[in-house]
Amino acid sequence: MMEKKAAAPATPAEKPATRAKPGFRPEVQGLRALAVLMVAAYHIWLGKVSGGVDVFLLISAFLLTLSFTRKLESRAPLRLVRHWLHVFKRLLPAVVVVLLAILVGTWALIPQSRWPDVLTEAWASLMYRQNWQLAAFAVDYYAQQHVDASPLQHFWSLSVQGQVFILWPLIFAGVGLAQPLLARLFPQRKAVGHRQLLFIAFGAVFLASLVFSVEQTATNQAYAYFDTRARLWEFALGSLLALTIPYLKPGRWLRVVLGWGGIAAMLACGLVLPVDRSFPGFVALWPTLAAAAVIVAGHSGSRFGADRLLSSRPLVVLGDNSYALYLWHWPVLVFFLLASGTKQPSLLQGLGIMAVSLLLAVATTRFVELPLRSWKWPDVRSWRAAVVIAACGALLALPVTAWQSAITAEAAAIADQPHELTPGAAALAPDYAGKPSEEALIIPAPAAMKDEWANVDGACTGDNVPTDPVLEGCLQNEEPEVVTKRIVVLGDSHSQQYMAALGPIAKQHGWEVVTLLKGGCRFGAQSPERPEFCNDFNKASSAYVLEHKPDAVFTVASLTHVDAPFETEVPGYLEGIKPFTDLGIDVVGVRDNPRFSFNMPECVQKKGKDSPDCNVPLEESLAASSPLDDYVGKVEGLHLMDMSDFICEQGTCPAVVGNVYVYKDDNHLSKTYVQTMIPMFEQRLLAATGWSAS
């Protein structure tokens, strides 16, 4: 998917105003151009990390350090507040333009259930904390499809960069204060210069952050990818390079080798290295050191040097537009895939995405960035720059606030409907006499869909706490005052979803319920058809049941699939439950619900609940003959339940029943719908098991 993390390309904060500016290095602009092309190309066609973002981070710190070091050594005032205002006055306008365009695309193309997340991320992007927003949800960058990704996800790297733009000047200010103080404290010693102190400071940041990055990437890579602390070493490396560059004077041919070798290594990073789940640890040294080699090569003075390519006008111009191109390429890609219904662009489609992104980038640079850079009014007084920043924020804040208010009002209106208008599964009961109102709003509200997981009260306590660390996710309902029955729920998320019915029923009857669940791990005996970690989890779950000897075990006894065969037996199911029944433990096996190749509630939000696309034929959802029929009579103590007639009706498995979303996504029943099944679920559970209703 997108390059889960890339430093913002050529940000106008450090971009030279003109090519003629003293100290301007055209080969660095060309390097930025290559980096942004890497990011876009890998996102569009390869769906993996390229290392281009890491190059951007290094370049940002390199240029920032060159500028502030010159100020320190010339004893020019740093004027930090003015600097920060100047930086964000240049950064924010293009950001706000892109964010507003993304809001329009979201309204037109993204299903309503995802709107709240996009709006929350819009705020996070505006405030330069999108990386922490994504880290908080431990987004697995690599597990997602482009089409399911947030159009704002790429703002994570801009947020990291914005945070460093605040932090780095503070380090320079600290060194500026420390240098004369040290000279006074140790007059007998040769004065330590600003450059040496900066080298010590950034060296310490580099070492501490790199160690932290390696450790966190090994233990929690999904979080580390977005963690600013795990990225600081890349900025520090750029700063160390800027501090040492005056002393690095390789010969002409060594410059040629460094330049072309650095470019080759940089371009090959994402193809050669197994980067997908190893960034930003030590593997990120590859692209950053490659970029450092190109910068050290600098102007080679040879017609064979890489700087001849990097300093060419096309690459320098592209480098000038790299910030805007980075901003645009990701939402253009995401919205194209949403509009076209494809999951991966072809070569020709990708070239079109690249062309559109480049046109938008050039327009943004020419009509937004350049006019503001040349506008002198905000630069006269700091408060004027602050006004520009506030105005940019207001341009985004107003529509986002209004939209969020509208979503809240809609959710309240949906929640306030009379219950008889939204009977859900009760509408399929034989004794249901009414007809669901066509005017009623479907529940739950799209904004609440992410909360539709069946909940369990809390972590296991007392004797229920497992001793095996494999089962550390043990949860249980609150223990009744008088426990009449103990039940253990085993399996995966399809077992969990039925807790929306089993949980309330258990509380009514005084049953204690413990859940041992792991996503994607349907319960059964060890099988080569099941991942080894699932076999390990199921083995530990079985040992827990045999140790605690509950009255009953609840499981899902069949396994549905997106493609034919649409439903099969669970591998090793009977072998897995037989040790329980041999001890006299009842086992309840419920039939699985259908799976689909698309998100059911989003289908309704885009096409309407009566669309044939959102009402899948039964023969394409479940087996004609239930796999549960093959279990009958084979294991004494196994009680089978089939709730499929309250999920599918008249040969169809619909997305909406009784004005209630049946599913929360492409395969999980919504909590709200399962709650509407409680009376029927209880009746069939008691009938199947023969348990007393008292």
Coordinates of C-alpha atoms in Angstrom, one line a residue, residues 44 105 109 146-147 151 328-354 356-357:
I44 CA 0.9 3.1 -7.5
G105 CA -13.6 13.3 -2.8
L109 CA -16.7 8.4 -3.2
H146 CA -5.1 0.7 -1.5
V147 CA -8.9 1.0 -2.0
P151 CA -6.8 9.3 1.5
W328 CA -1.5 14.9 -4.3
H329 CA -0.4 11.5 -5.6
W330 CA -1.8 9.4 -2.7
P331 CA -5.4 10.8 -2.7
V332 CA -5.5 10.7 -6.5
L333 CA -4.6 7.0 -6.3
V334 CA -7.1 6.2 -3.6
F335 CA -10.0 8.0 -5.2
F336 CA -9.2 6.5 -8.6
L337 CA -9.4 3.0 -7.2
L338 CA -12.6 3.8 -5.4
A339 CA -14.2 5.3 -8.5
S340 CA -13.0 2.5 -10.8
G341 CA -13.6 -0.4 -8.4
T342 CA -10.2 -1.8 -9.1
K343 CA -7.7 -2.8 -6.5
Q344 CA -4.5 -2.2 -8.4
P345 CA -3.9 0.1 -11.3
S346 CA -2.5 -1.1 -14.6
L347 CA 0.6 0.4 -16.1
L348 CA -1.5 2.8 -18.3
Q349 CA -3.8 3.7 -15.4
G350 CA -0.8 4.3 -13.2
L351 CA 0.7 6.6 -15.7
G352 CA -2.6 8.5 -15.8
I353 CA -2.6 8.8 -12.0
M354 CA 0.9 10.1 -12.1
V356 CA -3.0 14.0 -13.0
S357 CA -1.0 14.2 -9.8

